[in-house]
C-alpha positions as semicolon CSV with decimal commas, in nm:
position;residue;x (nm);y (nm);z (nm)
1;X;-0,136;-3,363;3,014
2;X;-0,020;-3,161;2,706
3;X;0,036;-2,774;2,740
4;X;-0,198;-2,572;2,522
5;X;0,012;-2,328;2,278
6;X;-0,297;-2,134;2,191
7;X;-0,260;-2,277;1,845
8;X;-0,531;-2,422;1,689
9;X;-0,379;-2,750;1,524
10;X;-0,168;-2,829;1,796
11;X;-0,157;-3,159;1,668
12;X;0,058;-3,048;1,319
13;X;0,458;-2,945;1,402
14;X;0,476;-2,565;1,304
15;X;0,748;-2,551;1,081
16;X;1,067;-2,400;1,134
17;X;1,096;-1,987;1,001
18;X;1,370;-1,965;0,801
19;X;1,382;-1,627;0,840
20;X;1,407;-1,585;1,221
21;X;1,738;-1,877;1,183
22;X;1,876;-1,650;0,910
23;X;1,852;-1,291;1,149
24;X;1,966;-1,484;1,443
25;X;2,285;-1,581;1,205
26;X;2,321;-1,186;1,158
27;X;2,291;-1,058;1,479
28;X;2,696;-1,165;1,568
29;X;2,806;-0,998;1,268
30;X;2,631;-0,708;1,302
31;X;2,720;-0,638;1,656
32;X;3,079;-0,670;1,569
33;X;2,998;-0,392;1,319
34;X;2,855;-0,184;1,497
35;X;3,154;-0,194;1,735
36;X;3,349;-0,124;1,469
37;X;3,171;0,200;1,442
38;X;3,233;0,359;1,751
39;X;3,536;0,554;1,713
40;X;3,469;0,677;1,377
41;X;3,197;0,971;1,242
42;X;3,020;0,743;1,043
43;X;2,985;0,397;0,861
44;X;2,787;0,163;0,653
45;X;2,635;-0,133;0,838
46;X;2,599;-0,449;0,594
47;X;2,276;-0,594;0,662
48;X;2,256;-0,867;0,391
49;X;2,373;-0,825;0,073
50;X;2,078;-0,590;-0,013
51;X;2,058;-0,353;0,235
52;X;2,336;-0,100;0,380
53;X;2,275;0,122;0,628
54;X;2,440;0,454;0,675
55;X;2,515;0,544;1,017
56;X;2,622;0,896;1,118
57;X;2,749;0,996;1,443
58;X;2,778;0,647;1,602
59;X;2,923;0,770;1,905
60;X;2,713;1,062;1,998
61;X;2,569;1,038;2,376
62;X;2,200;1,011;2,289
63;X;2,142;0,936;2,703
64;X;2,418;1,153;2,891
65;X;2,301;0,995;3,248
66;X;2,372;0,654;3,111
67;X;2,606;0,746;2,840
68;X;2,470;0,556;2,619
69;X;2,562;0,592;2,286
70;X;2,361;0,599;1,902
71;X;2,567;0,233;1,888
72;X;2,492;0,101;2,229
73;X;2,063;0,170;2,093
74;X;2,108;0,033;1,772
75;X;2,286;-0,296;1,983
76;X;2,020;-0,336;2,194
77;X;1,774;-0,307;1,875
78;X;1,949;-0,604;1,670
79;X;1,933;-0,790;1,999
80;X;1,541;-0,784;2,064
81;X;1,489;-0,744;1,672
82;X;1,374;-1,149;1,697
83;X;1,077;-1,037;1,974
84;X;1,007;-0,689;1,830
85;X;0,983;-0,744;1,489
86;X;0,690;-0,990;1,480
87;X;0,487;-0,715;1,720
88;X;0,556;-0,460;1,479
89;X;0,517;-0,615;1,086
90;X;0,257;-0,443;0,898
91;X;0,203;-0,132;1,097
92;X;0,307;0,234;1,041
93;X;0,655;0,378;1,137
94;X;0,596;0,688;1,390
95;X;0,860;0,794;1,634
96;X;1,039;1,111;1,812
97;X;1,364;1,238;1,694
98;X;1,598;1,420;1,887
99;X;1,912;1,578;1,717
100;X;2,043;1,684;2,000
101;X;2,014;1,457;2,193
102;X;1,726;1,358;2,493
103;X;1,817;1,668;2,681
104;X;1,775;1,902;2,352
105;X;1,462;1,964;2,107
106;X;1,251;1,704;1,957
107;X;1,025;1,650;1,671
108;X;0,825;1,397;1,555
109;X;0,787;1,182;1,248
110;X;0,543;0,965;1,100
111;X;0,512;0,770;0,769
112;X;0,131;0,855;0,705
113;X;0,265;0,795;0,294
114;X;0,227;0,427;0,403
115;X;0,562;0,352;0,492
116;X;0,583;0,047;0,688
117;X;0,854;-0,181;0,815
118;X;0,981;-0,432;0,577
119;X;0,850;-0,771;0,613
């Protein structure tokens, strides 16, 4: 007996996304950027060739139990951006910041001028 998918044609082949084969090509080089970063005060991270990213302070300690590092989060975020991304297309950008670091002050931010993740 088949497995249901949930799908409701489970009888037509869903089609590959090109765009989830052309991240996962990224996410190699971008790691090894980010790498790169984490000796110096800041960089540019090449994302394709439309979008840079400036990144300041890639090796401050953003978690100083784990010593984790403003590189070591945005790692972890190219490596579940495949899963997360689909959960979070279309909906408003909101989150805490802390410039000092978790221990330190915090503020947060929301984009209620309809900014939403790019697509």
């Amino acid at each position: 007996m088949a497995r249901r998918t949930g799908r409701r044609n489970e009888s037509v082949p869903r089609e590959p996304d090109v765009r989830k084969q052309e991240a996962d090509c990224r996410v190699p080089l971008l790691l090894a950027q980010l790498d790169g970063l984490r000796e110096k005060t800041q960089g540019l991270v090449e994302i394709d060739a439309k979008h840079r990213l400036l990144v300041k302070h890639p090796s401050r300690i953003l978690w100083p139990r784990l010593r984790l590092t403003t590189v070591d989060l945005m790692s972890f975020y190219v490596r579940i951006a495949g899963v997360l991304l689909p959960h979070v297309r279309d909906r408003p950008l909101a989150f805490r910041r802390f410039p000092k670091g978790t221990e330190g002050p915090s503020r947060s931010i929301s984009a209620s001028n309809g900014l939403r993740l790019p697509a």
